[in-house]
XYZ file of C-alpha atoms in Angstrom:
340
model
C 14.721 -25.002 0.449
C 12.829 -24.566 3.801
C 15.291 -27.639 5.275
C 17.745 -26.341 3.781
C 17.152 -22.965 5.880
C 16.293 -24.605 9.038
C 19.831 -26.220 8.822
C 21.090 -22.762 8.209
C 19.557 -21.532 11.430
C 21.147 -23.887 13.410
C 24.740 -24.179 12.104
C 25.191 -21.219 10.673
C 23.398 -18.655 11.891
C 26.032 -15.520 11.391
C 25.806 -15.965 7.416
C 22.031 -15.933 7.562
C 22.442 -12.806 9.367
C 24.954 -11.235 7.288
C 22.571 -12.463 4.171
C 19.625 -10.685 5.920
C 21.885 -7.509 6.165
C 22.796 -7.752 2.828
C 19.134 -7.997 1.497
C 18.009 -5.199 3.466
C 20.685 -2.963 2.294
C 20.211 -4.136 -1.469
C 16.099 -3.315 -0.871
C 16.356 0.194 0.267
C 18.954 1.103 -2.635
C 16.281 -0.482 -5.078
C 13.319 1.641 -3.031
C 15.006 4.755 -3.012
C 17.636 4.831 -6.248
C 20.031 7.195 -6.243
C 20.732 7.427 -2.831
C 23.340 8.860 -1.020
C 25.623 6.496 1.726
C 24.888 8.790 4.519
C 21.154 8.886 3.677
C 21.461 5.118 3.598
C 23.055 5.131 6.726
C 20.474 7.356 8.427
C 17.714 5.550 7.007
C 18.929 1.743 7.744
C 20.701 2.954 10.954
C 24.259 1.237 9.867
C 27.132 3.035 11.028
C 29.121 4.722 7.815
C 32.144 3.117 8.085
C 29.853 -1.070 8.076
C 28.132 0.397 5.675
C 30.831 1.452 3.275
C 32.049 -2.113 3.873
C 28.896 -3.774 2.871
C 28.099 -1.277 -0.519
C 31.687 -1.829 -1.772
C 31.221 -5.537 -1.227
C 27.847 -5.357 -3.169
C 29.877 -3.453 -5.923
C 32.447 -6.011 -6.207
C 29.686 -8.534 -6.278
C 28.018 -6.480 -9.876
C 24.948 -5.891 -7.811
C 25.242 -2.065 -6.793
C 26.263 0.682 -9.147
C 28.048 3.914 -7.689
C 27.627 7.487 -9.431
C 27.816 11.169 -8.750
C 23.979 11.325 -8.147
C 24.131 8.321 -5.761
C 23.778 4.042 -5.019
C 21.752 2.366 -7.728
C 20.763 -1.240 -8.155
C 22.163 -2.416 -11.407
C 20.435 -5.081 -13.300
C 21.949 -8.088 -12.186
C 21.206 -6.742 -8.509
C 17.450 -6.802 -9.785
C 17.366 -10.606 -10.584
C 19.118 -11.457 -7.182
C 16.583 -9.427 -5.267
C 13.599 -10.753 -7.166
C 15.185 -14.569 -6.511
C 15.590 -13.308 -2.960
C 12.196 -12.659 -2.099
C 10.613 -15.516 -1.003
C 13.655 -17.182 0.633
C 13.587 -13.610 2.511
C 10.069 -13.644 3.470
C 10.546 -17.569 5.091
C 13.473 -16.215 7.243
C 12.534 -12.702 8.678
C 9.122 -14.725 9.433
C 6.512 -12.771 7.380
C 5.381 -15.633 5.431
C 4.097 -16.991 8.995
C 2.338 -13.374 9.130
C 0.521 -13.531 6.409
C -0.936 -17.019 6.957
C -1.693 -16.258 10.668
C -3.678 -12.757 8.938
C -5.703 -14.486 6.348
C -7.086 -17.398 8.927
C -7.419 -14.228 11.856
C -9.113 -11.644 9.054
C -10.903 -13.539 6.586
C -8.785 -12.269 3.579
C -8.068 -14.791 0.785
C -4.410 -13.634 0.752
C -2.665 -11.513 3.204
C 0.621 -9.861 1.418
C 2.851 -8.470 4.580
C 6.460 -6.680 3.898
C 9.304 -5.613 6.342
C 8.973 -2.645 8.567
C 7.037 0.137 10.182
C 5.331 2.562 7.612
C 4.597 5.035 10.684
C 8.096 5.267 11.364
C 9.477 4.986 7.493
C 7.959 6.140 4.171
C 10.210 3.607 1.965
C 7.628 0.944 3.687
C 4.756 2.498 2.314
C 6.952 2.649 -1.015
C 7.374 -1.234 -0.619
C 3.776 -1.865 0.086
C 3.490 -0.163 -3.044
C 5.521 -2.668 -5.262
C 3.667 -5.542 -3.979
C 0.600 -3.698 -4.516
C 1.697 -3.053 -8.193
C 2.219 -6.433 -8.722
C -0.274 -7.780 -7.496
C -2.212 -5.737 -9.787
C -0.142 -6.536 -12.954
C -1.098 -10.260 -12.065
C -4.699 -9.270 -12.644
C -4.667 -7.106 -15.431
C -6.131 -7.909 -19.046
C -6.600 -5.561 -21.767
C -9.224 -2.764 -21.739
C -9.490 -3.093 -17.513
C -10.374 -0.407 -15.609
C -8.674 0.595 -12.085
C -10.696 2.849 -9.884
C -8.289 3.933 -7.051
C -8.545 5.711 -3.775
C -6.545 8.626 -2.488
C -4.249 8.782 0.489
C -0.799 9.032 1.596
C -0.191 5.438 1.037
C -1.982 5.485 -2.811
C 0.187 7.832 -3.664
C 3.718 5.838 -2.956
C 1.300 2.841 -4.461
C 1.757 5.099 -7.901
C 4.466 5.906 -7.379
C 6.249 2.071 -8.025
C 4.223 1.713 -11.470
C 6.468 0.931 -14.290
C 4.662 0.411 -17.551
C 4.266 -3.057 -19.487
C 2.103 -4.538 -22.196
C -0.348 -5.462 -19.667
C -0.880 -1.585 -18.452
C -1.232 0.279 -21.994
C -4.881 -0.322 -22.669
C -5.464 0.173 -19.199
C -7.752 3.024 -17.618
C -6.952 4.274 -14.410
C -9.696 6.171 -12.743
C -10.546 7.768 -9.648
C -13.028 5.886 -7.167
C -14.839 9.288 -5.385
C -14.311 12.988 -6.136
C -11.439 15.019 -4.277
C -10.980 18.292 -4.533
C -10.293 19.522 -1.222
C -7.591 17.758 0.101
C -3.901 18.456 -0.742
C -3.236 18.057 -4.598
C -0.702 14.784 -4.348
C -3.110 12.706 -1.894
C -6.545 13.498 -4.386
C -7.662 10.479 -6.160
C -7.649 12.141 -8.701
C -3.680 13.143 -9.571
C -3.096 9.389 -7.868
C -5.343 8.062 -10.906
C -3.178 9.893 -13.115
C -0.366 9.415 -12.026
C -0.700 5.137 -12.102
C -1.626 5.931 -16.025
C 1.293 7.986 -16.430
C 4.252 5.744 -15.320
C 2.087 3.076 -16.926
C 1.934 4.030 -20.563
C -2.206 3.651 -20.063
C -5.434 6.154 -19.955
C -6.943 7.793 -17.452
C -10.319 9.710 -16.622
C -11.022 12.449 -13.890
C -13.474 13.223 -11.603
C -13.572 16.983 -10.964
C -15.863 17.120 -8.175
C -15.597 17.993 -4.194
C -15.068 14.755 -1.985
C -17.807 15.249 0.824
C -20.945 17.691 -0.637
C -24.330 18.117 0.373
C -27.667 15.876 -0.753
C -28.741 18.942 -2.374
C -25.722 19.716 -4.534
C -25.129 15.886 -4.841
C -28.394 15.309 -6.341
C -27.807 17.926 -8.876
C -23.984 17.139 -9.742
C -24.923 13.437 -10.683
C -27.399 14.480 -13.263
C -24.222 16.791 -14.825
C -23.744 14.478 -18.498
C -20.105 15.026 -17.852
C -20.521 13.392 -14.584
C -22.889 10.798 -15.361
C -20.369 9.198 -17.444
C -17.277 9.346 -15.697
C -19.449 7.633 -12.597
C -20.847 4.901 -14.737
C -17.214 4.410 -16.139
C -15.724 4.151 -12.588
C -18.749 1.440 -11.273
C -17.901 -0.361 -13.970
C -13.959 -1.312 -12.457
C -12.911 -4.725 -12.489
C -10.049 -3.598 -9.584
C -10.473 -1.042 -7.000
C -7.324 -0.446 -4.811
C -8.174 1.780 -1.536
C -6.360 2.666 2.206
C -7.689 2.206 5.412
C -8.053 5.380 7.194
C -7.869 5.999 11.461
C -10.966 7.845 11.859
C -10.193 10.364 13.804
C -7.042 11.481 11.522
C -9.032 11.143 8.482
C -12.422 13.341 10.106
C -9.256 16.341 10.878
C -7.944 15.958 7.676
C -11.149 16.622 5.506
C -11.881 19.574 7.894
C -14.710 18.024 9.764
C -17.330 19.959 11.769
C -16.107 20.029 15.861
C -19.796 18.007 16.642
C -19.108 15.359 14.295
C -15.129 14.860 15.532
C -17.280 14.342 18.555
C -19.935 12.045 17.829
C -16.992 10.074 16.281
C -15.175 9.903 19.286
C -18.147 9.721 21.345
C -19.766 6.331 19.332
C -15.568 4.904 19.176
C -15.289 4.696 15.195
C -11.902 3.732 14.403
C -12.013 2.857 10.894
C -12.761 4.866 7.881
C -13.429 3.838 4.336
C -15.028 4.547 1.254
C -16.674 7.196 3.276
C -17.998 4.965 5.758
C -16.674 5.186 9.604
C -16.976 2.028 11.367
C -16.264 1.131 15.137
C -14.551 -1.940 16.524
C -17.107 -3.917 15.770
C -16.902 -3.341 12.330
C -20.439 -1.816 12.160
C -20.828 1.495 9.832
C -21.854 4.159 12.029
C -21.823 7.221 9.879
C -21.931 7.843 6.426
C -20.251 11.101 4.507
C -22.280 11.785 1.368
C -19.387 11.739 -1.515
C -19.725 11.001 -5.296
C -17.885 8.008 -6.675
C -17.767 4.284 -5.497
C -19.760 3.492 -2.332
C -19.305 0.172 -0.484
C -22.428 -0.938 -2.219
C -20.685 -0.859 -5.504
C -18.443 -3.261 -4.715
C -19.998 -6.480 -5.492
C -18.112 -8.759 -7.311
C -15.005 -6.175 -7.678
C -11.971 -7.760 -6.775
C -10.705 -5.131 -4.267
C -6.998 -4.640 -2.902
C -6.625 -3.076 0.087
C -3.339 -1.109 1.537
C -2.499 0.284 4.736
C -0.003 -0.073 7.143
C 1.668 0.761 10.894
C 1.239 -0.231 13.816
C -1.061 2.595 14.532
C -3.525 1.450 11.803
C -4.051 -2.109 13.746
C -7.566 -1.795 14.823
C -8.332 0.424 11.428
C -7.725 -2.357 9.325
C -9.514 -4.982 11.678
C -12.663 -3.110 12.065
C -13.086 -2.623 8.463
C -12.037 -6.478 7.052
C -14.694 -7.393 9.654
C -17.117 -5.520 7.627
C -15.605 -6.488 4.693
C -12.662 -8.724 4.204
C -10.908 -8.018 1.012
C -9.628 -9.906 -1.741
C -6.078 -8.894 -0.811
C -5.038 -6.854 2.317
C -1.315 -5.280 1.535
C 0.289 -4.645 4.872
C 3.525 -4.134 7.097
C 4.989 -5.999 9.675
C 4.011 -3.398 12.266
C 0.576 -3.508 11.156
C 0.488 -7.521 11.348
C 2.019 -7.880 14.632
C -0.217 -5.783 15.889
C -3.207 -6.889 14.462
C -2.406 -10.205 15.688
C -2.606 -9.427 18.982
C -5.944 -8.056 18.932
C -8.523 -9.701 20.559
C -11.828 -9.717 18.112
């Protein structure tokens, strides 16, 4: 196949581009079903009128189904994308990306999809399908999920789709959240996964960053104690990679400590843990839930992407590498170039 393509390159280069076109257009419908031709045309940056070319082609082919409410994929489109994939991955180079990540990081397997989740949600939404199976891959019977909350969680929920490898699943929430905005908690992420999965789910109704004195009496709460024991005992924990600085203004931080973060050049935040370039923890917010500690033997997914979360995701996998680092191709180019 790989010959096959390098042949391609070389002597016919306009159908690999028109394939590439094709693939791109065929993935966004799939992300984003229904969807409108002028939102696809906004969103892909296709004039209307190659655009309407390309659809009705893909509708002639049986691949794209057109209705009042919008572009859908139908299911013969699904099997051509899912054949697609890896032949797609080989020509629009990420498969080099991810090979050049695991050796640069340290991460047993690098998963790295198309785009620039800074500039375009759907990304984070794709991230989010190879995150979900990735997970599926993993999953037996009676598992349990902890999960993290986040912008980029959330559109990881958002892709579930239930099987029978989800239904005896529990999804739970890695560290308390009340606080932030509803949709990014861990909390309504957790449930969220169990909903579109068919599976069960426990909460964690307690405030993300508290103080030692009302942490020490919260974890003696029975209610508490045994949601914490269930959600140390995860097989999987899926979690982001936060900037620092965004994620200290986003959980309200204290002016002096938005300082000292500057001030000591954190760039990475995690688990409640800021770390600087170096990948050395230099604060730590007390919060109930998982701590890096409890990782151990967990296998642990990580997921985060853009170009502006480069050094983010470096300073943390040198801390930590991951089992499996979900990115974009923003985030890998970038992170490439990084001298560490």
């Amino acid at each position: 196949m790989l010959l096959l393509l390098d042949i391609q390159k070389k002597l016919l280069p306009d159908v690999l581009d028109i394939m590439v076109k094709r693939y791109r257009i065929l993935h966004y419908i799939k992300l984003m079903q229904p969807i409108g031709r002028r939102s696809l045309s906004a969103n892909l940056q296709i004039s209307e009128r190659v655009l309407r070319g390309e659809v009705t082609f893909l509708k002639e082919q049986g691949l794209v189904h057109f209705a009042s409410a919008g572009m859908s994929v139908t299911e013969e489109g699904e099997q051509l994308f899912l054949k697609l994939e890896d032949v797609m991955k080989e020509l629009l180079g990420l498969r080099e990306l991810e090979v050049s990540l695991e050796q640069k990081l340290g991460v047993k397997q690098v998963l790295v999809v198309a785009g620039n989740s800074d500039q375009d949600d759907w990304v984070k939404r794709e991230m989010g399908r190879a995150c979900i199976s990735e997970l599926k891959e993993r999953l037996v019977p009676k598992d349990v999920v902890a999960v993290m909350g986040g912008t980029t969680l959330a559109a990881v929920a958002e892709m579930m789709t239930p099987d029978a490898k989800t239904s005896e699943v529990v999804f739970v929430p890695a560290r308390g959240g009340l606080g932030e905005k509803v949709e990014n908690q861990a909390n309504t992420i957790s449930a969220e996964l169990a909903s579109r999965a068919k599976a069960q789910y426990r909460l964690l109704h307690v405030p993300d960053q508290i103080s030692e004195e009302a942490y020490s009496s919260l974890v003696l709460e029975p209610s508490v104690k045994d949601i914490l024991k269930l959600i140390k005992s995860a097989s999987t924990v899926i979690h982001g990679i936060g900037d620092a600085s965004t994620m200290a203004l986003r959980r309200d931080s204290a002016d002096s400590f938005i300082e000292k973060i500057k001030r000591e050049e954190a760039v990475a935040e995690a688990f409640g843990y800021y770390f600087n370039r170096s990948g050395e923890p230099i604060h730590k917010q007390r919060t109930i839930g998982l701590q890096l500690d409890d990782l151990g033997d967990k296998y642990v997914i990580s997921v985060a992407g853009g170009h502006s979360k480069a050094e983010a995701i470096a300073a943390y996998m040198k801390y930590r590498p991951s089992d499996v680092l979900i990115t974009d191709e923003a985030a890998a180019e970038s992170l490439l170039k990084l001298h560490m």
